[in-house]
PDB file of C-alpha atoms in Angstrom:
ATOM      1  CA  UNK A   1       0.000   0.000   0.000  1.00  0.00           C
ATOM      2  CA  UNK A   2       1.479   3.346  -1.088  1.00  0.00           C
ATOM      3  CA  UNK A   3       0.003   6.382   0.645  1.00  0.00           C
ATOM      4  CA  UNK A   4       1.445   9.762  -0.319  1.00  0.00           C
ATOM      5  CA  UNK A   5       1.227  13.077   1.493  1.00  0.00           C
ATOM      6  CA  UNK A   6      -0.426  14.853  -1.501  1.00  0.00           C
ATOM      7  CA  UNK A   7      -3.181  12.218  -1.481  1.00  0.00           C
ATOM      8  CA  UNK A   8      -3.779  12.665   2.241  1.00  0.00           C
ATOM      9  CA  UNK A   9      -3.772  16.462   1.793  1.00  0.00           C
ATOM     10  CA  UNK A  10      -6.342  16.154  -0.976  1.00  0.00           C
ATOM     11  CA  UNK A  11      -8.622  13.967   1.157  1.00  0.00           C
ATOM     12  CA  UNK A  12      -8.489  16.383   4.096  1.00  0.00           C
ATOM     13  CA  UNK A  13      -9.048  19.416   1.849  1.00  0.00           C
ATOM     14  CA  UNK A  14     -12.113  17.857   0.190  1.00  0.00           C
ATOM     15  CA  UNK A  15     -13.701  17.091   3.566  1.00  0.00           C
ATOM     16  CA  UNK A  16     -12.873  20.544   4.889  1.00  0.00           C
ATOM     17  CA  UNK A  17     -14.267  22.360   1.847  1.00  0.00           C
ATOM     18  CA  UNK A  18     -17.138  19.973   1.139  1.00  0.00           C
ATOM     19  CA  UNK A  19     -16.289  19.824  -2.566  1.00  0.00           C
ATOM     20  CA  UNK A  20     -13.505  18.898  -4.965  1.00  0.00           C
ATOM     21  CA  UNK A  21     -13.575  22.368  -6.481  1.00  0.00           C
ATOM     22  CA  UNK A  22     -13.144  24.035  -3.110  1.00  0.00           C
ATOM     23  CA  UNK A  23     -10.311  21.661  -2.243  1.00  0.00           C
ATOM     24  CA  UNK A  24      -8.566  22.453  -5.514  1.00  0.00           C
ATOM     25  CA  UNK A  25      -8.797  26.188  -4.812  1.00  0.00           C
ATOM     26  CA  UNK A  26      -7.420  25.701  -1.285  1.00  0.00           C
ATOM     27  CA  UNK A  27      -4.500  23.590  -2.490  1.00  0.00           C
ATOM     28  CA  UNK A  28      -3.784  25.713  -5.551  1.00  0.00           C
ATOM     29  CA  UNK A  29      -4.115  22.832  -8.018  1.00  0.00           C
ATOM     30  CA  UNK A  30      -6.653  21.717 -10.610  1.00  0.00           C
ATOM     31  CA  UNK A  31      -9.811  19.827  -9.678  1.00  0.00           C
ATOM     32  CA  UNK A  32      -8.778  16.754 -11.727  1.00  0.00           C
ATOM     33  CA  UNK A  33      -5.519  16.677  -9.734  1.00  0.00           C
ATOM     34  CA  UNK A  34      -7.475  16.544  -6.462  1.00  0.00           C
ATOM     35  CA  UNK A  35      -9.847  13.890  -7.819  1.00  0.00           C
ATOM     36  CA  UNK A  36      -6.957  11.720  -8.995  1.00  0.00           C
ATOM     37  CA  UNK A  37      -5.162  12.054  -5.640  1.00  0.00           C
ATOM     38  CA  UNK A  38      -8.251  10.971  -3.708  1.00  0.00           C
ATOM     39  CA  UNK A  39      -8.828   8.054  -6.094  1.00  0.00           C
ATOM     40  CA  UNK A  40      -5.252   6.887  -5.510  1.00  0.00           C
ATOM     41  CA  UNK A  41      -5.819   7.004  -1.750  1.00  0.00           C
ATOM     42  CA  UNK A  42      -9.099   5.096  -2.039  1.00  0.00           C
ATOM     43  CA  UNK A  43      -7.403   2.529  -4.296  1.00  0.00           C
ATOM     44  CA  UNK A  44      -4.642   2.067  -1.724  1.00  0.00           C
ATOM     45  CA  UNK A  45      -7.220   1.597   1.052  1.00  0.00           C
ATOM     46  CA  UNK A  46      -9.445  -0.591  -1.111  1.00  0.00           C
ATOM     47  CA  UNK A  47     -12.659   1.134  -0.031  1.00  0.00           C
ATOM     48  CA  UNK A  48     -14.380   4.476  -0.685  1.00  0.00           C
ATOM     49  CA  UNK A  49     -13.502   7.264   1.730  1.00  0.00           C
ATOM     50  CA  UNK A  50     -15.947   9.840   0.392  1.00  0.00           C
ATOM     51  CA  UNK A  51     -19.622   9.882  -0.551  1.00  0.00           C
ATOM     52  CA  UNK A  52     -20.301  12.001  -3.624  1.00  0.00           C
ATOM     53  CA  UNK A  53     -23.901  13.103  -4.232  1.00  0.00           C
ATOM     54  CA  UNK A  54     -25.922  16.188  -5.158  1.00  0.00           C
ATOM     55  CA  UNK A  55     -25.668  17.507  -1.603  1.00  0.00           C
ATOM     56  CA  UNK A  56     -21.873  17.656  -1.853  1.00  0.00           C
ATOM     57  CA  UNK A  57     -19.083  15.459  -0.565  1.00  0.00           C
ATOM     58  CA  UNK A  58     -18.842  13.896   2.900  1.00  0.00           C
ATOM     59  CA  UNK A  59     -16.761  11.109   4.483  1.00  0.00           C
ATOM     60  CA  UNK A  60     -17.939   7.511   4.492  1.00  0.00           C
ATOM     61  CA  UNK A  61     -17.918   5.695   7.823  1.00  0.00           C
ATOM     62  CA  UNK A  62     -14.349   4.583   7.152  1.00  0.00           C
ATOM     63  CA  UNK A  63     -13.387   8.052   5.944  1.00  0.00           C
ATOM     64  CA  UNK A  64     -14.802   9.538   9.100  1.00  0.00           C
ATOM     65  CA  UNK A  65     -12.723   7.167  11.248  1.00  0.00           C
ATOM     66  CA  UNK A  66      -9.550   7.963   9.311  1.00  0.00           C
ATOM     67  CA  UNK A  67     -10.104  11.729   9.109  1.00  0.00           C
ATOM     68  CA  UNK A  68      -8.562  12.713  12.453  1.00  0.00           C
ATOM     69  CA  UNK A  69      -5.447  10.691  11.643  1.00  0.00           C
ATOM     70  CA  UNK A  70      -5.239  12.224   8.177  1.00  0.00           C
ATOM     71  CA  UNK A  71      -5.539  15.698   9.673  1.00  0.00           C
ATOM     72  CA  UNK A  72      -2.758  14.874  12.165  1.00  0.00           C
ATOM     73  CA  UNK A  73      -0.480  13.835   9.285  1.00  0.00           C
ATOM     74  CA  UNK A  74      -1.165  17.037   7.355  1.00  0.00           C
ATOM     75  CA  UNK A  75      -0.734  19.232  10.444  1.00  0.00           C
ATOM     76  CA  UNK A  76       2.594  17.595  11.296  1.00  0.00           C
ATOM     77  CA  UNK A  77       3.802  18.106   7.722  1.00  0.00           C
ATOM     78  CA  UNK A  78       2.761  21.767   7.822  1.00  0.00           C
ATOM     79  CA  UNK A  79       4.643  22.281  11.089  1.00  0.00           C
ATOM     80  CA  UNK A  80       7.727  20.566   9.657  1.00  0.00           C
ATOM     81  CA  UNK A  81       7.680  22.808   6.591  1.00  0.00           C
ATOM     82  CA  UNK A  82       7.312  25.887   8.783  1.00  0.00           C
ATOM     83  CA  UNK A  83      10.275  24.863  10.943  1.00  0.00           C
ATOM     84  CA  UNK A  84      12.415  24.195   7.862  1.00  0.00           C
ATOM     85  CA  UNK A  85      11.597  27.726   6.714  1.00  0.00           C
ATOM     86  CA  UNK A  86      12.581  29.153  10.113  1.00  0.00           C
ATOM     87  CA  UNK A  87       8.989  30.007  10.999  1.00  0.00           C
ATOM     88  CA  UNK A  88       6.905  29.238  14.080  1.00  0.00           C
ATOM     89  CA  UNK A  89       4.122  26.701  13.385  1.00  0.00           C
ATOM     90  CA  UNK A  90       0.674  28.247  13.478  1.00  0.00           C
ATOM     91  CA  UNK A  91      -1.882  27.342  16.125  1.00  0.00           C
ATOM     92  CA  UNK A  92      -5.606  27.932  15.727  1.00  0.00           C
ATOM     93  CA  UNK A  93      -8.160  27.773  18.546  1.00  0.00           C
ATOM     94  CA  UNK A  94     -11.767  27.211  17.516  1.00  0.00           C
ATOM     95  CA  UNK A  95     -14.831  28.016  19.586  1.00  0.00           C
ATOM     96  CA  UNK A  96     -18.599  28.047  19.398  1.00  0.00           C
ATOM     97  CA  UNK A  97     -21.056  30.584  20.738  1.00  0.00           C
ATOM     98  CA  UNK A  98     -22.020  28.834  23.953  1.00  0.00           C
ATOM     99  CA  UNK A  99     -18.360  28.111  24.687  1.00  0.00           C
ATOM    100  CA  UNK A 100     -17.288  31.734  24.371  1.00  0.00           C
ATOM    101  CA  UNK A 101     -16.795  34.337  27.088  1.00  0.00           C
ATOM    102  CA  UNK A 102     -14.317  34.974  29.924  1.00  0.00           C
ATOM    103  CA  UNK A 103     -13.264  31.327  30.145  1.00  0.00           C
ATOM    104  CA  UNK A 104     -12.113  31.370  26.524  1.00  0.00           C
ATOM    105  CA  UNK A 105     -10.195  34.604  27.130  1.00  0.00           C
ATOM    106  CA  UNK A 106      -8.321  33.077  30.069  1.00  0.00           C
ATOM    107  CA  UNK A 107      -7.534  29.967  28.066  1.00  0.00           C
ATOM    108  CA  UNK A 108      -6.179  31.999  25.152  1.00  0.00           C
ATOM    109  CA  UNK A 109      -3.889  33.937  27.482  1.00  0.00           C
ATOM    110  CA  UNK A 110      -2.308  30.664  28.631  1.00  0.00           C
ATOM    111  CA  UNK A 111      -1.975  29.411  25.052  1.00  0.00           C
ATOM    112  CA  UNK A 112      -0.289  32.647  23.969  1.00  0.00           C
ATOM    113  CA  UNK A 113       2.208  32.462  26.819  1.00  0.00           C
ATOM    114  CA  UNK A 114       2.994  28.823  26.086  1.00  0.00           C
ATOM    115  CA  UNK A 115       3.427  29.602  22.393  1.00  0.00           C
ATOM    116  CA  UNK A 116       5.468  32.738  22.995  1.00  0.00           C
ATOM    117  CA  UNK A 117       3.316  34.584  20.502  1.00  0.00           C
ATOM    118  CA  UNK A 118      -0.116  35.110  18.998  1.00  0.00           C
ATOM    119  CA  UNK A 119      -2.612  32.384  18.114  1.00  0.00           C
ATOM    120  CA  UNK A 120      -5.468  32.470  15.671  1.00  0.00           C
ATOM    121  CA  UNK A 121      -9.022  32.416  16.989  1.00  0.00           C
ATOM    122  CA  UNK A 122     -11.767  31.088  14.725  1.00  0.00           C
ATOM    123  CA  UNK A 123     -15.502  31.045  15.315  1.00  0.00           C
ATOM    124  CA  UNK A 124     -17.712  28.102  14.257  1.00  0.00           C
ATOM    125  CA  UNK A 125     -21.466  27.579  14.172  1.00  0.00           C
ATOM    126  CA  UNK A 126     -23.852  24.636  14.456  1.00  0.00           C
ATOM    127  CA  UNK A 127     -22.684  22.987  11.219  1.00  0.00           C
ATOM    128  CA  UNK A 128     -19.394  22.019  12.918  1.00  0.00           C
ATOM    129  CA  UNK A 129     -19.702  21.415  16.676  1.00  0.00           C
ATOM    130  CA  UNK A 130     -16.117  20.086  16.721  1.00  0.00           C
ATOM    131  CA  UNK A 131     -15.095  23.671  15.906  1.00  0.00           C
ATOM    132  CA  UNK A 132     -12.737  22.633  13.145  1.00  0.00           C
ATOM    133  CA  UNK A 133     -10.928  19.804  14.927  1.00  0.00           C
ATOM    134  CA  UNK A 134     -12.172  17.022  12.669  1.00  0.00           C
ATOM    135  CA  UNK A 135     -11.369  18.896   9.450  1.00  0.00           C
ATOM    136  CA  UNK A 136      -8.071  20.361  10.637  1.00  0.00           C
ATOM    137  CA  UNK A 137      -9.327  23.937  10.595  1.00  0.00           C
ATOM    138  CA  UNK A 138      -8.318  24.244  14.263  1.00  0.00           C
ATOM    139  CA  UNK A 139      -5.737  22.640  16.562  1.00  0.00           C
ATOM    140  CA  UNK A 140      -7.501  23.231  19.875  1.00  0.00           C
ATOM    141  CA  UNK A 141     -11.157  24.047  20.411  1.00  0.00           C
ATOM    142  CA  UNK A 142     -13.514  25.121  23.156  1.00  0.00           C
ATOM    143  CA  UNK A 143     -16.534  22.902  22.582  1.00  0.00           C
ATOM    144  CA  UNK A 144     -19.870  22.041  24.146  1.00  0.00           C
ATOM    145  CA  UNK A 145     -20.056  18.203  24.270  1.00  0.00           C
ATOM    146  CA  UNK A 146     -21.274  15.568  23.664  1.00  0.00           C
ATOM    147  CA  UNK A 147     -19.934  15.177  20.122  1.00  0.00           C
ATOM    148  CA  UNK A 148     -20.527  12.395  17.619  1.00  0.00           C
ATOM    149  CA  UNK A 149     -16.796  11.876  17.032  1.00  0.00           C
ATOM    150  CA  UNK A 150     -15.874  11.996  20.704  1.00  0.00           C
ATOM    151  CA  UNK A 151     -13.625   8.946  20.412  1.00  0.00           C
ATOM    152  CA  UNK A 152     -11.361  10.864  18.003  1.00  0.00           C
ATOM    153  CA  UNK A 153     -10.866  13.670  20.494  1.00  0.00           C
ATOM    154  CA  UNK A 154      -9.260  14.190  23.880  1.00  0.00           C
ATOM    155  CA  UNK A 155     -10.995  16.633  26.201  1.00  0.00           C
ATOM    156  CA  UNK A 156     -10.303  18.638  29.319  1.00  0.00           C
ATOM    157  CA  UNK A 157     -13.408  19.717  31.244  1.00  0.00           C
ATOM    158  CA  UNK A 158     -13.420  23.479  31.740  1.00  0.00           C
ATOM    159  CA  UNK A 159     -16.706  23.840  33.580  1.00  0.00           C
ATOM    160  CA  UNK A 160     -20.405  23.044  33.674  1.00  0.00           C
ATOM    161  CA  UNK A 161     -23.432  25.237  33.299  1.00  0.00           C
ATOM    162  CA  UNK A 162     -27.087  24.841  34.197  1.00  0.00           C
ATOM    163  CA  UNK A 163     -29.428  24.202  31.292  1.00  0.00           C
ATOM    164  CA  UNK A 164     -32.125  26.773  30.596  1.00  0.00           C
ATOM    165  CA  UNK A 165     -34.910  27.539  28.163  1.00  0.00           C
ATOM    166  CA  UNK A 166     -34.836  30.849  26.273  1.00  0.00           C
ATOM    167  CA  UNK A 167     -38.299  32.415  25.898  1.00  0.00           C
ATOM    168  CA  UNK A 168     -39.618  35.749  24.565  1.00  0.00           C
ATOM    169  CA  UNK A 169     -39.786  38.459  27.203  1.00  0.00           C
ATOM    170  CA  UNK A 170     -43.599  38.537  27.075  1.00  0.00           C
ATOM    171  CA  UNK A 171     -43.993  34.765  27.414  1.00  0.00           C
ATOM    172  CA  UNK A 172     -45.841  33.480  30.534  1.00  0.00           C
ATOM    173  CA  UNK A 173     -42.765  31.403  31.386  1.00  0.00           C
ATOM    174  CA  UNK A 174     -40.579  34.516  31.592  1.00  0.00           C
ATOM    175  CA  UNK A 175     -41.735  35.221  35.124  1.00  0.00           C
ATOM    176  CA  UNK A 176     -40.979  31.747  36.494  1.00  0.00           C
ATOM    177  CA  UNK A 177     -37.970  30.969  38.669  1.00  0.00           C
ATOM    178  CA  UNK A 178     -37.600  27.551  36.985  1.00  0.00           C
ATOM    179  CA  UNK A 179     -39.432  25.507  34.362  1.00  0.00           C
ATOM    180  CA  UNK A 180     -39.896  21.773  33.806  1.00  0.00           C
ATOM    181  CA  UNK A 181     -41.347  19.435  31.169  1.00  0.00           C
ATOM    182  CA  UNK A 182     -44.926  20.148  32.235  1.00  0.00           C
ATOM    183  CA  UNK A 183     -44.549  23.909  31.689  1.00  0.00           C
ATOM    184  CA  UNK A 184     -42.740  23.397  28.378  1.00  0.00           C
ATOM    185  CA  UNK A 185     -45.248  20.978  26.797  1.00  0.00           C
ATOM    186  CA  UNK A 186     -47.045  21.942  23.597  1.00  0.00           C
ATOM    187  CA  UNK A 187     -44.440  24.489  22.485  1.00  0.00           C
ATOM    188  CA  UNK A 188     -42.746  25.245  19.203  1.00  0.00           C
ATOM    189  CA  UNK A 189     -38.963  24.826  19.605  1.00  0.00           C
ATOM    190  CA  UNK A 190     -36.055  26.445  17.857  1.00  0.00           C
ATOM    191  CA  UNK A 191     -33.627  23.562  17.297  1.00  0.00           C
ATOM    192  CA  UNK A 192     -30.089  23.510  15.829  1.00  0.00           C
ATOM    193  CA  UNK A 193     -29.398  22.215  12.349  1.00  0.00           C
ATOM    194  CA  UNK A 194     -26.221  20.151  12.494  1.00  0.00           C
ATOM    195  CA  UNK A 195     -24.696  17.093  10.823  1.00  0.00           C
ATOM    196  CA  UNK A 196     -23.562  15.879  14.252  1.00  0.00           C
ATOM    197  CA  UNK A 197     -26.498  13.748  15.405  1.00  0.00           C
ATOM    198  CA  UNK A 198     -25.223  13.283  18.975  1.00  0.00           C
ATOM    199  CA  UNK A 199     -24.623  16.998  19.477  1.00  0.00           C
ATOM    200  CA  UNK A 200     -27.971  17.886  17.916  1.00  0.00           C
ATOM    201  CA  UNK A 201     -29.932  15.353  20.011  1.00  0.00           C
ATOM    202  CA  UNK A 202     -28.521  16.782  23.254  1.00  0.00           C
ATOM    203  CA  UNK A 203     -29.997  20.170  22.313  1.00  0.00           C
ATOM    204  CA  UNK A 204     -33.503  19.019  21.478  1.00  0.00           C
ATOM    205  CA  UNK A 205     -36.415  19.238  23.952  1.00  0.00           C
ATOM    206  CA  UNK A 206     -36.583  15.444  24.260  1.00  0.00           C
ATOM    207  CA  UNK A 207     -33.173  15.537  25.948  1.00  0.00           C
ATOM    208  CA  UNK A 208     -34.735  17.242  28.991  1.00  0.00           C
ATOM    209  CA  UNK A 209     -37.918  15.185  29.081  1.00  0.00           C
ATOM    210  CA  UNK A 210     -40.164  17.299  26.835  1.00  0.00           C
ATOM    211  CA  UNK A 211     -42.017  14.969  24.442  1.00  0.00           C
ATOM    212  CA  UNK A 212     -45.092  17.086  23.634  1.00  0.00           C
ATOM    213  CA  UNK A 213     -43.665  19.321  20.890  1.00  0.00           C
ATOM    214  CA  UNK A 214     -45.984  21.465  18.738  1.00  0.00           C
ATOM    215  CA  UNK A 215     -43.416  22.150  16.027  1.00  0.00           C
ATOM    216  CA  UNK A 216     -39.821  23.004  15.212  1.00  0.00           C
ATOM    217  CA  UNK A 217     -37.902  25.867  13.615  1.00  0.00           C
ATOM    218  CA  UNK A 218     -34.328  25.198  12.474  1.00  0.00           C
ATOM    219  CA  UNK A 219     -31.374  27.437  13.299  1.00  0.00           C
ATOM    220  CA  UNK A 220     -27.761  27.481  12.094  1.00  0.00           C
ATOM    221  CA  UNK A 221     -26.157  29.668  14.790  1.00  0.00           C
ATOM    222  CA  UNK A 222     -26.619  30.946  18.325  1.00  0.00           C
ATOM    223  CA  UNK A 223     -27.391  34.490  17.141  1.00  0.00           C
ATOM    224  CA  UNK A 224     -30.075  33.182  14.786  1.00  0.00           C
ATOM    225  CA  UNK A 225     -31.566  31.114  17.620  1.00  0.00           C
ATOM    226  CA  UNK A 226     -31.865  34.167  19.866  1.00  0.00           C
ATOM    227  CA  UNK A 227     -33.365  36.252  17.059  1.00  0.00           C
ATOM    228  CA  UNK A 228     -35.997  33.598  16.415  1.00  0.00           C
ATOM    229  CA  UNK A 229     -36.854  33.391  20.124  1.00  0.00           C
ATOM    230  CA  UNK A 230     -37.097  37.179  20.435  1.00  0.00           C
ATOM    231  CA  UNK A 231     -39.418  37.233  17.415  1.00  0.00           C
ATOM    232  CA  UNK A 232     -41.732  34.730  19.103  1.00  0.00           C
ATOM    233  CA  UNK A 233     -41.042  31.910  16.651  1.00  0.00           C
ATOM    234  CA  UNK A 234     -40.366  29.413  19.441  1.00  0.00           C
ATOM    235  CA  UNK A 235     -38.433  28.650  22.617  1.00  0.00           C
ATOM    236  CA  UNK A 236     -34.913  27.180  22.701  1.00  0.00           C
ATOM    237  CA  UNK A 237     -32.877  24.879  24.919  1.00  0.00           C
ATOM    238  CA  UNK A 238     -29.588  26.619  25.734  1.00  0.00           C
ATOM    239  CA  UNK A 239     -27.330  27.115  28.743  1.00  0.00           C
ATOM    240  CA  UNK A 240     -27.866  29.638  31.508  1.00  0.00           C
ATOM    241  CA  UNK A 241     -24.470  31.154  30.725  1.00  0.00           C
ATOM    242  CA  UNK A 242     -25.578  32.011  27.180  1.00  0.00           C
ATOM    243  CA  UNK A 243     -27.353  34.998  28.724  1.00  0.00           C
ATOM    244  CA  UNK A 244     -23.962  36.342  29.869  1.00  0.00           C
ATOM    245  CA  UNK A 245     -22.157  35.842  26.550  1.00  0.00           C
ATOM    246  CA  UNK A 246     -24.995  36.676  24.149  1.00  0.00           C
ATOM    247  CA  UNK A 247     -27.367  38.991  25.997  1.00  0.00           C
ATOM    248  CA  UNK A 248     -30.300  39.707  23.676  1.00  0.00           C
ATOM    249  CA  UNK A 249     -33.059  42.208  24.328  1.00  0.00           C
ATOM    250  CA  UNK A 250     -36.436  40.526  24.291  1.00  0.00           C
ATOM    251  CA  UNK A 251     -35.164  37.138  25.491  1.00  0.00           C
ATOM    252  CA  UNK A 252     -35.366  35.716  29.034  1.00  0.00           C
ATOM    253  CA  UNK A 253     -33.509  32.603  30.226  1.00  0.00           C
ATOM    254  CA  UNK A 254     -35.441  30.366  32.635  1.00  0.00           C
ATOM    255  CA  UNK A 255     -33.373  27.631  34.380  1.00  0.00           C
ATOM    256  CA  UNK A 256     -34.699  24.081  34.148  1.00  0.00           C
ATOM    257  CA  UNK A 257     -35.863  22.195  37.212  1.00  0.00           C
ATOM    258  CA  UNK A 258     -33.800  19.306  38.477  1.00  0.00           C
ATOM    259  CA  UNK A 259     -30.487  20.979  37.774  1.00  0.00           C
ATOM    260  CA  UNK A 260     -29.601  19.340  34.415  1.00  0.00           C
ATOM    261  CA  UNK A 261     -26.237  20.650  33.257  1.00  0.00           C
ATOM    262  CA  UNK A 262     -24.146  20.951  30.138  1.00  0.00           C
ATOM    263  CA  UNK A 263     -20.375  21.074  29.888  1.00  0.00           C
ATOM    264  CA  UNK A 264     -17.740  23.260  28.317  1.00  0.00           C
ATOM    265  CA  UNK A 265     -14.506  21.487  27.395  1.00  0.00           C
ATOM    266  CA  UNK A 266     -11.184  22.056  25.713  1.00  0.00           C
ATOM    267  CA  UNK A 267     -10.699  19.470  22.967  1.00  0.00           C
ATOM    268  CA  UNK A 268      -7.940  18.355  20.632  1.00  0.00           C
ATOM    269  CA  UNK A 269      -7.362  15.465  18.256  1.00  0.00           C
ATOM    270  CA  UNK A 270      -6.273  12.253  19.983  1.00  0.00           C
ATOM    271  CA  UNK A 271      -3.930  11.509  17.065  1.00  0.00           C
ATOM    272  CA  UNK A 272      -2.223  14.911  17.257  1.00  0.00           C
ATOM    273  CA  UNK A 273       1.125  14.406  19.021  1.00  0.00           C
ATOM    274  CA  UNK A 274       2.984  17.409  17.601  1.00  0.00           C
ATOM    275  CA  UNK A 275       5.476  19.095  19.966  1.00  0.00           C
ATOM    276  CA  UNK A 276       3.838  22.491  19.437  1.00  0.00           C
ATOM    277  CA  UNK A 277       0.560  21.142  20.804  1.00  0.00           C
ATOM    278  CA  UNK A 278       2.174  19.098  23.573  1.00  0.00           C
ATOM    279  CA  UNK A 279       3.822  22.225  24.986  1.00  0.00           C
ATOM    280  CA  UNK A 280       0.535  24.092  25.098  1.00  0.00           C
ATOM    281  CA  UNK A 281      -1.247  21.171  26.743  1.00  0.00           C
ATOM    282  CA  UNK A 282       1.409  20.982  29.463  1.00  0.00           C
ATOM    283  CA  UNK A 283       0.789  24.646  30.250  1.00  0.00           C
ATOM    284  CA  UNK A 284      -2.971  24.095  30.243  1.00  0.00           C
ATOM    285  CA  UNK A 285      -2.574  21.220  32.700  1.00  0.00           C
ATOM    286  CA  UNK A 286      -2.101  23.756  35.471  1.00  0.00           C
ATOM    287  CA  UNK A 287      -5.421  24.592  37.112  1.00  0.00           C
ATOM    288  CA  UNK A 288      -4.471  28.095  38.285  1.00  0.00           C
ATOM    289  CA  UNK A 289      -5.855  29.765  35.171  1.00  0.00           C
ATOM    290  CA  UNK A 290      -9.311  28.232  35.628  1.00  0.00           C
ATOM    291  CA  UNK A 291     -12.011  29.591  37.934  1.00  0.00           C
ATOM    292  CA  UNK A 292     -12.839  27.824  41.168  1.00  0.00           C
TER     293      UNK A 292
END
């Protein structure tokens, strides 16, 4: 079996961009070159790694399992090339709306000190709850688990937050101290659209015991969710801390009864053993930077 770095790069780029054309533009080569490289990789493996249909390109089950390892190979090669050129390897930290705020700022300060320089910060929405880790768009990420590809990632728990329902300011629930399944029955819900089924399921009303649902409205981002709630299109299952990070006029957060919680975690690829990442993780192992 002959596996070349250009073939692995092509595979990762296609998954990241969602198309062969986008991958070709990213890599600076022709689309037929990318297609041929991926075919060579699939021939070497003996099985398809990508599903090609009218909705775009996505990994097969095998491709999904191999993706984190492929990304680790490409990242290591990029770091090696940077070092050969006398440059410092880049480090990107991804985050999602609910995982933003003061905690992320403290984490970034530690990462910058460990790196001895600046890091890139990149925002992701509901379409990629791994915040770029699985496609290689980020090296570290502040995420809100659970994630479908959790076995491909290592995580460090940063904190937990009480779950809450976001309702319009004029809603009868807005005046309650807490709300439970009985109060939330028969509602229209704003739910996230995401390819990650595990992540999406954790953010649906059924996850907190609400089975009487009148309807659903899809959302692609936290800001869109809050806009839809404020407009009276539905209520949404979020975290109590979202009110601190994304305060929105016209929206009230009501904590859920029973104290169900969600987590915020730092995540990285299990297959990523690069020295640049190992140094940062050693610095992050100290608990002094985290709140009590």
